[in-house]
PDB file of C-alpha atoms in Angstrom:
ATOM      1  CA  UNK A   1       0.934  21.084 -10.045  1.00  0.00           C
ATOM      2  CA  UNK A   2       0.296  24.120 -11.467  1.00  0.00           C
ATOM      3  CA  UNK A   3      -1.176  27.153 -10.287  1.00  0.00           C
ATOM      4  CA  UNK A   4      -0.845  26.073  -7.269  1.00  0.00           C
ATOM      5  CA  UNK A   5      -1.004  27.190  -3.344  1.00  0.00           C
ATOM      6  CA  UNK A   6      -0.228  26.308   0.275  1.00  0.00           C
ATOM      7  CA  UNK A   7      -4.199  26.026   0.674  1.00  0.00           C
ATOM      8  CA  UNK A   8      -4.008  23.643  -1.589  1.00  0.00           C
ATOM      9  CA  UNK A   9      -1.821  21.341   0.461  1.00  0.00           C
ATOM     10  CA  UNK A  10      -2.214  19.744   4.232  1.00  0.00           C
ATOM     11  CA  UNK A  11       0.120  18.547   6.490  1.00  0.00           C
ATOM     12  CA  UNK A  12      -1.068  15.050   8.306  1.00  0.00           C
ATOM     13  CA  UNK A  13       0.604  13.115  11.084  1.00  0.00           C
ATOM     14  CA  UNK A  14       0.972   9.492  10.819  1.00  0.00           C
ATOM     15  CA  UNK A  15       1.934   6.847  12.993  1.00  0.00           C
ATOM     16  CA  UNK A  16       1.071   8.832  16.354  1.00  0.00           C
ATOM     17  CA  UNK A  17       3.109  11.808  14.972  1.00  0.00           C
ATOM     18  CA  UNK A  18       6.057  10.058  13.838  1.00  0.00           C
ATOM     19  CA  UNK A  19       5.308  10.686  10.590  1.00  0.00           C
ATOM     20  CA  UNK A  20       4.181  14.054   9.219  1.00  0.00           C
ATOM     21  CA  UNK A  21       3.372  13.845   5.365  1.00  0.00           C
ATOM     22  CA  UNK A  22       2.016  16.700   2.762  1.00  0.00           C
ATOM     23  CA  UNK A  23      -0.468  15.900   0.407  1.00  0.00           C
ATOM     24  CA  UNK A  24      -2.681  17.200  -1.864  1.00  0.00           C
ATOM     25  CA  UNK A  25      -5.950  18.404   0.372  1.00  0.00           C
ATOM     26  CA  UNK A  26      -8.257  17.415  -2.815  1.00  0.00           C
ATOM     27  CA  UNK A  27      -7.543  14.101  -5.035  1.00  0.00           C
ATOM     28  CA  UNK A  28      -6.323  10.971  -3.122  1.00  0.00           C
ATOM     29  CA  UNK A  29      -4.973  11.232  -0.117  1.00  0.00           C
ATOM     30  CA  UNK A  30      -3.356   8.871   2.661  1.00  0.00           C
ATOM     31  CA  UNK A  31      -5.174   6.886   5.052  1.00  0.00           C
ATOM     32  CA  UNK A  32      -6.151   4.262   7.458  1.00  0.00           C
ATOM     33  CA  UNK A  33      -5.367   1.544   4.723  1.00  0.00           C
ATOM     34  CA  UNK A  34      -1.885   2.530   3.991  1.00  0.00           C
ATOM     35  CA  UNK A  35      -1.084   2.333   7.372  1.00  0.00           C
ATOM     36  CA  UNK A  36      -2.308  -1.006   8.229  1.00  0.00           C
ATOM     37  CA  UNK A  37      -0.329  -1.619   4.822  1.00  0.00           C
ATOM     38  CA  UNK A  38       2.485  -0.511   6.585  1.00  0.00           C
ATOM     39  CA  UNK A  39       1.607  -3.001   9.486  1.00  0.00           C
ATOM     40  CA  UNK A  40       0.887  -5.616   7.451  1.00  0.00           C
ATOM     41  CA  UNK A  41       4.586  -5.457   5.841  1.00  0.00           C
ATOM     42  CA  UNK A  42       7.248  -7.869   7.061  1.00  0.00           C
ATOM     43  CA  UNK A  43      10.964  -5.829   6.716  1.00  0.00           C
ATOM     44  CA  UNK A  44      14.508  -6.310   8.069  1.00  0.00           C
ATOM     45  CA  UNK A  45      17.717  -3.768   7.852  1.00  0.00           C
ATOM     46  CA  UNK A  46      18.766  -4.005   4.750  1.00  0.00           C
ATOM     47  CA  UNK A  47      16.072  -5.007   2.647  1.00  0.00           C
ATOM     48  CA  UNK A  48      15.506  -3.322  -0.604  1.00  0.00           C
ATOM     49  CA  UNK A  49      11.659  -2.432  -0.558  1.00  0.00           C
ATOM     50  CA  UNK A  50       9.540  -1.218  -3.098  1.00  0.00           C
ATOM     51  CA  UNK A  51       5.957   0.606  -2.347  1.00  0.00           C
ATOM     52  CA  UNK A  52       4.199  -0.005  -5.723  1.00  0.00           C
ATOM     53  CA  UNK A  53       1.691   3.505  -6.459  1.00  0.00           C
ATOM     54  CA  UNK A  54       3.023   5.073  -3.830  1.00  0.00           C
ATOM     55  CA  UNK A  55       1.325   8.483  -3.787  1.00  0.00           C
ATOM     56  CA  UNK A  56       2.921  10.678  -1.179  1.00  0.00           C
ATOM     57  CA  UNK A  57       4.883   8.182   0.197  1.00  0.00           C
ATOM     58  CA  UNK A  58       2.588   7.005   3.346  1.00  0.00           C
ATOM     59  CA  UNK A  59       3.285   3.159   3.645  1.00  0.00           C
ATOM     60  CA  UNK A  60       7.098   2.663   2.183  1.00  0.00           C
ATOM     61  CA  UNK A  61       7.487   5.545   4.285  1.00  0.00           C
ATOM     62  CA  UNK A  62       5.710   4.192   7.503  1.00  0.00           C
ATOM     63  CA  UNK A  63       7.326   1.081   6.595  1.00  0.00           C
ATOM     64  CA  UNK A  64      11.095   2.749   6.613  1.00  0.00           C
ATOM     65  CA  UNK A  65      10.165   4.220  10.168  1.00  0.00           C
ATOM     66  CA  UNK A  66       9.495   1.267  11.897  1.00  0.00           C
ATOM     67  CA  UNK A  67      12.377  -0.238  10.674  1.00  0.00           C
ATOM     68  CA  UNK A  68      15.677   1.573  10.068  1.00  0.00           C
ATOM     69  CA  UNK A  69      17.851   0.358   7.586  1.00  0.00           C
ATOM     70  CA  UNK A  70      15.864  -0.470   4.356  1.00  0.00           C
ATOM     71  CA  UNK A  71      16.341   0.355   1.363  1.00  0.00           C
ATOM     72  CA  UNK A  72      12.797   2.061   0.023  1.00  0.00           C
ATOM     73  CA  UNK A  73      11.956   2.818  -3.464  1.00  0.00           C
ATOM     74  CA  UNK A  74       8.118   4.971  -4.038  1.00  0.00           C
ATOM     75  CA  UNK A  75       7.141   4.315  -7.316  1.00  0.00           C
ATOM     76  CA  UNK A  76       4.456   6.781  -8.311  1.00  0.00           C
ATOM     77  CA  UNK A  77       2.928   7.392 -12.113  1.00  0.00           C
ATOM     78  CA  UNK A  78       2.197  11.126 -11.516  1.00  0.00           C
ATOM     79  CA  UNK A  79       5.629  12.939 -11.186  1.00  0.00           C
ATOM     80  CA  UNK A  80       4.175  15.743  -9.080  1.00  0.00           C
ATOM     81  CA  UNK A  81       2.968  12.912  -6.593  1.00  0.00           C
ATOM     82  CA  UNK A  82       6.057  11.201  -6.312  1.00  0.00           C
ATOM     83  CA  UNK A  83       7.864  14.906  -5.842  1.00  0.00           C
ATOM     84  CA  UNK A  84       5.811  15.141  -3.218  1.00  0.00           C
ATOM     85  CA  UNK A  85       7.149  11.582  -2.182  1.00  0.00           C
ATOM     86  CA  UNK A  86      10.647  12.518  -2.405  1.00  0.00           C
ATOM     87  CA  UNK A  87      10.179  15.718  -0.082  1.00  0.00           C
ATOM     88  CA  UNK A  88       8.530  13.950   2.414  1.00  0.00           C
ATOM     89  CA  UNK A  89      11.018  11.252   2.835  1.00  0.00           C
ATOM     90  CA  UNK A  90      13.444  14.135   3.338  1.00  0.00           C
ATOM     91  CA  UNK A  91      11.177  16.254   5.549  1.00  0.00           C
ATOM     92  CA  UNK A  92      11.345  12.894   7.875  1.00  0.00           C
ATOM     93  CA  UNK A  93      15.130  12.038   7.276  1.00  0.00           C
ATOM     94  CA  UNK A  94      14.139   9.190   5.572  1.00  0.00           C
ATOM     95  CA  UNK A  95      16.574   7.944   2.788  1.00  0.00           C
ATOM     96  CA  UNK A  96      14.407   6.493  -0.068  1.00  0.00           C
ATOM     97  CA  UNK A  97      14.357   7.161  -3.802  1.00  0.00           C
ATOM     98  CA  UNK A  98      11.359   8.196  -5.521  1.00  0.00           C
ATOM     99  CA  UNK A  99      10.571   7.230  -8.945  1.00  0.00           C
ATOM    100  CA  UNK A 100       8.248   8.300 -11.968  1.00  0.00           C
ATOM    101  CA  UNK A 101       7.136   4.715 -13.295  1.00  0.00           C
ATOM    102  CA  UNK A 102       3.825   2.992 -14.559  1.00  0.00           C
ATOM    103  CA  UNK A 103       3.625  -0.242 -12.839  1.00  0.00           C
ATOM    104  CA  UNK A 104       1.342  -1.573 -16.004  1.00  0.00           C
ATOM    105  CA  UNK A 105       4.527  -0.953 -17.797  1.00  0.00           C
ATOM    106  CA  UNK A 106       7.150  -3.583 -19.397  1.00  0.00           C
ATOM    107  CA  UNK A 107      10.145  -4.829 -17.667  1.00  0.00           C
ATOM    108  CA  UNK A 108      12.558  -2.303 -19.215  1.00  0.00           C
ATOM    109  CA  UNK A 109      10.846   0.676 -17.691  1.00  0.00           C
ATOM    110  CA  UNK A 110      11.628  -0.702 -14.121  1.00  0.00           C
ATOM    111  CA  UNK A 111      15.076  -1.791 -14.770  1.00  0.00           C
ATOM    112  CA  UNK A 112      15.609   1.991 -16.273  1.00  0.00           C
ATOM    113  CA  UNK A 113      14.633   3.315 -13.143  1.00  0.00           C
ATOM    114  CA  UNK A 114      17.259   0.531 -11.136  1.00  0.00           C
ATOM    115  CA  UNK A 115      14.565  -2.274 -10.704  1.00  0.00           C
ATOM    116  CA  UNK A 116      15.205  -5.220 -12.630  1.00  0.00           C
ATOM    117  CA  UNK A 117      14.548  -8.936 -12.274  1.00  0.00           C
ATOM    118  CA  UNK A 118      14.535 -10.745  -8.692  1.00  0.00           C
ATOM    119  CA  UNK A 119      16.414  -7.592  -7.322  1.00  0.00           C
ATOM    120  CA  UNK A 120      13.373  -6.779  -4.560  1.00  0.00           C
ATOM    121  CA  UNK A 121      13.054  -8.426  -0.941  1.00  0.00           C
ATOM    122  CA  UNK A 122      10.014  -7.104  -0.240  1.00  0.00           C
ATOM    123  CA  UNK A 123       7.188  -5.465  -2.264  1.00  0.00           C
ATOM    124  CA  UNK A 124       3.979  -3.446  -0.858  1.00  0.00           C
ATOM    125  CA  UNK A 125       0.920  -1.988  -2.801  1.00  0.00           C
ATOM    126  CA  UNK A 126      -2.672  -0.765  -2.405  1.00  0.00           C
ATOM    127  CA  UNK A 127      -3.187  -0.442  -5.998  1.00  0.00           C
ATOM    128  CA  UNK A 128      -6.631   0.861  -7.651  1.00  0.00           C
ATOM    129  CA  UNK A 129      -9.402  -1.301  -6.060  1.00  0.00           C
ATOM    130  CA  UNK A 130     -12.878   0.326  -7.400  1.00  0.00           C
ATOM    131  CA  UNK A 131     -14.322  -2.074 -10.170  1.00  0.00           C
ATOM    132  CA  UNK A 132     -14.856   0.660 -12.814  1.00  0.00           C
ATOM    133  CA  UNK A 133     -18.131  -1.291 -13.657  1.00  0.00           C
ATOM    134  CA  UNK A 134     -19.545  -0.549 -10.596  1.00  0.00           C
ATOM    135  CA  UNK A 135     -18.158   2.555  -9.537  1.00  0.00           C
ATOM    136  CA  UNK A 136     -18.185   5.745 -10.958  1.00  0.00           C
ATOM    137  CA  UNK A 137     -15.019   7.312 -11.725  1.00  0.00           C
ATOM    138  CA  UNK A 138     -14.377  10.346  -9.852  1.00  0.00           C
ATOM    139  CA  UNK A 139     -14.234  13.855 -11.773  1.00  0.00           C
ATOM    140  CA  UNK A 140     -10.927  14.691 -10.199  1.00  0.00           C
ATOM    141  CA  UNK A 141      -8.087  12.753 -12.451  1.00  0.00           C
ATOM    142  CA  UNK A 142      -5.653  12.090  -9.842  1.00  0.00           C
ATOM    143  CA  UNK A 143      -8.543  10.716  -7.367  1.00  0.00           C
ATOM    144  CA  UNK A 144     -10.193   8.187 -10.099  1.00  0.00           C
ATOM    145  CA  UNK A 145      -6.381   7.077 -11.620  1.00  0.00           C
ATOM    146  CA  UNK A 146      -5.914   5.842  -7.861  1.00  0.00           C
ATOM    147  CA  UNK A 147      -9.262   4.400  -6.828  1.00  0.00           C
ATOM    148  CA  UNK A 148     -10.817   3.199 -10.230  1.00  0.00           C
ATOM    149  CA  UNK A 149      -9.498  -0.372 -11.464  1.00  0.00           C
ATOM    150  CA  UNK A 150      -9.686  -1.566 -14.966  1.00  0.00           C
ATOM    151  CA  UNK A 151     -10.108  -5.543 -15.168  1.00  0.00           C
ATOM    152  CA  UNK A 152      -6.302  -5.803 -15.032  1.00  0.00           C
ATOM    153  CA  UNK A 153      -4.994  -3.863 -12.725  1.00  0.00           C
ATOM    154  CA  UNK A 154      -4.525  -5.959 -10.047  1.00  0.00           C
ATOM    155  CA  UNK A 155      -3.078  -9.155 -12.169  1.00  0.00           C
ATOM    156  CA  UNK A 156      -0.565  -6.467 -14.089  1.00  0.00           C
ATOM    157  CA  UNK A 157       0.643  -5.402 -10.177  1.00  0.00           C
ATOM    158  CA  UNK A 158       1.015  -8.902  -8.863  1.00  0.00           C
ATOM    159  CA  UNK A 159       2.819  -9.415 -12.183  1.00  0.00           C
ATOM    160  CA  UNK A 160       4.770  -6.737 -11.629  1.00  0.00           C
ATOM    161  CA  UNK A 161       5.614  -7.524  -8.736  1.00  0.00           C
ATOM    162  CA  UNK A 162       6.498 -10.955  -9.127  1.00  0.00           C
ATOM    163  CA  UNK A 163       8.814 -10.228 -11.814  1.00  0.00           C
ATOM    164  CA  UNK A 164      11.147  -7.640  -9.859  1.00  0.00           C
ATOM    165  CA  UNK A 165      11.060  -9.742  -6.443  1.00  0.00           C
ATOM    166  CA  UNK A 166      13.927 -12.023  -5.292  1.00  0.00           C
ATOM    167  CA  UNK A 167      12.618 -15.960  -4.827  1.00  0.00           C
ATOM    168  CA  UNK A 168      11.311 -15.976  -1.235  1.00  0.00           C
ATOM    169  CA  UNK A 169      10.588 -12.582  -1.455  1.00  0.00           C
ATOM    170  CA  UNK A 170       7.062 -11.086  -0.132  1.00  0.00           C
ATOM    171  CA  UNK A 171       4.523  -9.237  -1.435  1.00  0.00           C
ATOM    172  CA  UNK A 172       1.932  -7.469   0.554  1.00  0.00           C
ATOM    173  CA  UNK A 173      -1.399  -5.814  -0.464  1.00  0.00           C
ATOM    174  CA  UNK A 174      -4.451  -4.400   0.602  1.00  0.00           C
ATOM    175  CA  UNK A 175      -7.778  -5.099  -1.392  1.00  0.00           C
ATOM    176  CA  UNK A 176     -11.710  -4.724  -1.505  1.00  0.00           C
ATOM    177  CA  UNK A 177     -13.156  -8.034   0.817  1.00  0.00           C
ATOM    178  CA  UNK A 178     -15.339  -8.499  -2.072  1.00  0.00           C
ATOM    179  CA  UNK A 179     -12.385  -8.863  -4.720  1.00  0.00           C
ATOM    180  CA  UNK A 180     -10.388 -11.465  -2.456  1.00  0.00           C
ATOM    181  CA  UNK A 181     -11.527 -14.011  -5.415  1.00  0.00           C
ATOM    182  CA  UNK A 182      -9.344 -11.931  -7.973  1.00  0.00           C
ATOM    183  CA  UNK A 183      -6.667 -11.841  -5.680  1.00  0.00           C
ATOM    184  CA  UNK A 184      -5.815 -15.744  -4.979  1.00  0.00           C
ATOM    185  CA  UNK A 185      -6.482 -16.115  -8.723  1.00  0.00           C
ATOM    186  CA  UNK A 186      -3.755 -13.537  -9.971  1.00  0.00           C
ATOM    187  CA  UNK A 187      -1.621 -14.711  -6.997  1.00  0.00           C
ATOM    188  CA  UNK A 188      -1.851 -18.305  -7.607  1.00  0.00           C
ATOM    189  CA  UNK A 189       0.914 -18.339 -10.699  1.00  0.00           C
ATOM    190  CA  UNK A 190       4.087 -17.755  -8.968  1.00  0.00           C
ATOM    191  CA  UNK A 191       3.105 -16.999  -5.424  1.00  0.00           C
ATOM    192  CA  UNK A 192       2.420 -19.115  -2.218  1.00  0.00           C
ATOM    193  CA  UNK A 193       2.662 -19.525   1.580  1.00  0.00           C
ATOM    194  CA  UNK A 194      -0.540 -17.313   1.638  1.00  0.00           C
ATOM    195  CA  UNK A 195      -1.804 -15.176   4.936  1.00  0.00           C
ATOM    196  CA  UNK A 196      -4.692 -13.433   4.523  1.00  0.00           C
ATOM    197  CA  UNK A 197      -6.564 -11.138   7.226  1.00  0.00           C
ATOM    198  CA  UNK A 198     -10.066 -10.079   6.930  1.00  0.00           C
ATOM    199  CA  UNK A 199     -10.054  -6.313   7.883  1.00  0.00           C
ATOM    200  CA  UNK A 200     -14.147  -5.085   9.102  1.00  0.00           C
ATOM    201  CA  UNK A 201     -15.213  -1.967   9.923  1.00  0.00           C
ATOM    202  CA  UNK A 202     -17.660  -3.248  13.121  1.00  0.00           C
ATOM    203  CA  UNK A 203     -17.705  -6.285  14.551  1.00  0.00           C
ATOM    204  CA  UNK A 204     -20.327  -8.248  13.028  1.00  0.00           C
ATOM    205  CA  UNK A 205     -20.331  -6.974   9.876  1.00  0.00           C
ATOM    206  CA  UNK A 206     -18.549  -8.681   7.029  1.00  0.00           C
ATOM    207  CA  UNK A 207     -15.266  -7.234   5.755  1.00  0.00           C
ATOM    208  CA  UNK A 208     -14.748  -4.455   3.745  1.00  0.00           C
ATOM    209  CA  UNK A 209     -10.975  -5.026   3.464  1.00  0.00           C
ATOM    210  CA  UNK A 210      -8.247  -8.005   3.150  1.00  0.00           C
ATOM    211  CA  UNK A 211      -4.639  -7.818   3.957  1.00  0.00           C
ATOM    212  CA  UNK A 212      -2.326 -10.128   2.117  1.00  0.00           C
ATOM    213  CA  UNK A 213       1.104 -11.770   2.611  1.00  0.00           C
ATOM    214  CA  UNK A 214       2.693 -14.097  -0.387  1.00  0.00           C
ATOM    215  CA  UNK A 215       5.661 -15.294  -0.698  1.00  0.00           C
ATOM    216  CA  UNK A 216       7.490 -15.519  -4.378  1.00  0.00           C
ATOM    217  CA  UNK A 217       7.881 -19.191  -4.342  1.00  0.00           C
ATOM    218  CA  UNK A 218       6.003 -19.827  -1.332  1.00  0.00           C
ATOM    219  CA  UNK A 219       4.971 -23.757  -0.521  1.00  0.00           C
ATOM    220  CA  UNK A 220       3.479 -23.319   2.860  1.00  0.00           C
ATOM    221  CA  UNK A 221      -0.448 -24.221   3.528  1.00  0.00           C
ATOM    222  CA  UNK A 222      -2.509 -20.765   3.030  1.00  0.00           C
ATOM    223  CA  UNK A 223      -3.502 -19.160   6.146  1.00  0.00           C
ATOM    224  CA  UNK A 224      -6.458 -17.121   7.024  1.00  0.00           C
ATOM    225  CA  UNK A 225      -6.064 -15.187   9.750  1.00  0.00           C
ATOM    226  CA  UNK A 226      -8.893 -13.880  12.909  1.00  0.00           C
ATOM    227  CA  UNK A 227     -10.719 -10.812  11.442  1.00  0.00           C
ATOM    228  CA  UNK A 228      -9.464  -7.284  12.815  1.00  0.00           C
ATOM    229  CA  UNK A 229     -12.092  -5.466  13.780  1.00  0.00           C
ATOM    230  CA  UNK A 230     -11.814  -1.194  13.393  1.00  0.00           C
ATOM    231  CA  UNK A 231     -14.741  -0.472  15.843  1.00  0.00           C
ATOM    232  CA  UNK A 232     -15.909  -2.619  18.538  1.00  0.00           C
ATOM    233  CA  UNK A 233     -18.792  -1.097  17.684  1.00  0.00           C
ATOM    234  CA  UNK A 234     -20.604   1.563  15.970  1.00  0.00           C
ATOM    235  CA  UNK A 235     -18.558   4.656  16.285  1.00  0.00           C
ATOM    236  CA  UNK A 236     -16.441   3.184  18.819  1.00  0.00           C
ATOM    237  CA  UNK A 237     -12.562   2.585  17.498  1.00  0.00           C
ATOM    238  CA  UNK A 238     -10.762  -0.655  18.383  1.00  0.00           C
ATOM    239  CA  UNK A 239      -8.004  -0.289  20.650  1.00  0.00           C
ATOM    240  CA  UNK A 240      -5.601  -2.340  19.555  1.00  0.00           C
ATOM    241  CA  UNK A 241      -6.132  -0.553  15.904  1.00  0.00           C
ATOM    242  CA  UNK A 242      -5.532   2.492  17.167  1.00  0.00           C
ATOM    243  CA  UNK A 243      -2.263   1.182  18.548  1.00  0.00           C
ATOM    244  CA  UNK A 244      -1.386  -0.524  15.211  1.00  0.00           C
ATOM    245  CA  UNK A 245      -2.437   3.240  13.713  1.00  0.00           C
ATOM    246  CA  UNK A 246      -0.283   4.901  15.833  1.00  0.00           C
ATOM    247  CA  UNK A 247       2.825   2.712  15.383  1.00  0.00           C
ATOM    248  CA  UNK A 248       3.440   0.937  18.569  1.00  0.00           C
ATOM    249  CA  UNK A 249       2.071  -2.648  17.300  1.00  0.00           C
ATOM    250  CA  UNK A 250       2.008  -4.685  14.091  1.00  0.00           C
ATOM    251  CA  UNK A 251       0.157  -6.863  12.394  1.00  0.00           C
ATOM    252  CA  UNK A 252       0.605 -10.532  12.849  1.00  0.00           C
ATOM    253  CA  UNK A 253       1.198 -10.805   8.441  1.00  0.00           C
ATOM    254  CA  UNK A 254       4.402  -8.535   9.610  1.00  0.00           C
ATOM    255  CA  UNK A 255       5.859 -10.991  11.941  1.00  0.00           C
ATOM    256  CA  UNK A 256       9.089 -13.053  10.337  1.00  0.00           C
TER     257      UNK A 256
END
């Protein structure tokens, strides 16, 4: 990050003010969907958990304060992101590593950086969604490189994914409503024991979101779970999201 200032950072409290995270004020930056991510992710003292493009941290992060004891990794492509990572998790006594990796990359570039094969419990990600076809990229290179997907993206994450988590162990995710096709398809070779939450923005509208659970190895019979709505209605914020927002609930995907 060169050339740059304090203006061109913000400081933003999560989870009701439990978590305070700096970020970038222009590019990407964390939001709503990385912490229903968070809620969305089952965890127990001890486990090793990896949050898979990262950014600044938000979700392993949000995940690590709710509950104590894991063991969090933040993998994160651009270095000065997952700097920013590492400071935060320190700013909020959080012990996690942060590391500089490419999740499209081979499995000797996350074993160099301590994740190898079937090592992971539990795996989290809210990788590129925007279907470059249909969306234009944005001019701001750190914005597009997290919102813009090419046609593999999400298979080369589940991949990923599958590859460095221990059998049993659970990936979740957060996609476009309208992809939830590609998802079962790239989660259907080596994944099962499926939940899957509809996430709209008003009630009566159809989703714009889905949460996912999977298991690696997973038999149980998929499960498709009531839709959570944001807003009652227009303009009008959901109160139990706002209590999943601000940390005291969680989602049902996060329940054991």
């Amino acid at each position: 990050m060169n050339d740059v200032t304090e203006d061109d950072f913000t400081e933003d409290a999560f989870l009701g003010g439990q978590l305070r995270l700096r970020q970038p004020r222009s590019g990407h930056r964390a939001g709503h969907d990385a912490m229903l991510l968070a809620a969305a992710t089952p965890a127990r003292p001890g486990d090793r958990v990896v949050e898979f493009g990262a950014g600044v941290g938000a979700a392993g992060l949000a995940v690590a304060r709710r509950v104590a004891g894991v063991k969090l990794v933040l993998a994160e492509i651009d270095a000065d992101l997952a700097g920013l990572a590492r400071r935060n998790a320190a700013a909020n006594a959080i012990a996690a590593d942060a590391v500089v990796l490419d999740i499209e990359s081979a499995a000797a570039a996350f074993a160099a950086v301590g994740l190898p094969p079937d090592s992971v419990d539990v795996v989290l990600m809210n990788p590129p969604f925007n279907d470059s076809a249909r969306h234009r990229a944005s001019p701001d290179s750190a914005r597009g490189l997290a919102h813009v997907a090419a046609a593999s993206t999400l298979e080369n994450w589940i991949h990923a994914a599958r590859r460095i988590l221990k059998s049993g162990g659970v990936l979740s995710l957060i996609w476009r409503a309208d992809g939830v096709a590609d998802v079962l398809a790239a989660l259907d070779r080596g994944f099962g024991s499926l939940m899957i939450l509809p996430v709209h923005g008003d009630a009566g509208k159809p989703a714009i979101r889905v949460l996912v659970r999977a298991a690696k190895g997973g038999k149980a019979p998929t499960q498709i779970l009531a839709g959570l709505m944001l807003n009652d209605e227009p303009a009008r914020p959901n109160k139990a999201v706002q209590d999943i927002l601000a940390g005291k609930t969680v989602l049902p995907l996060a329940g054991s």
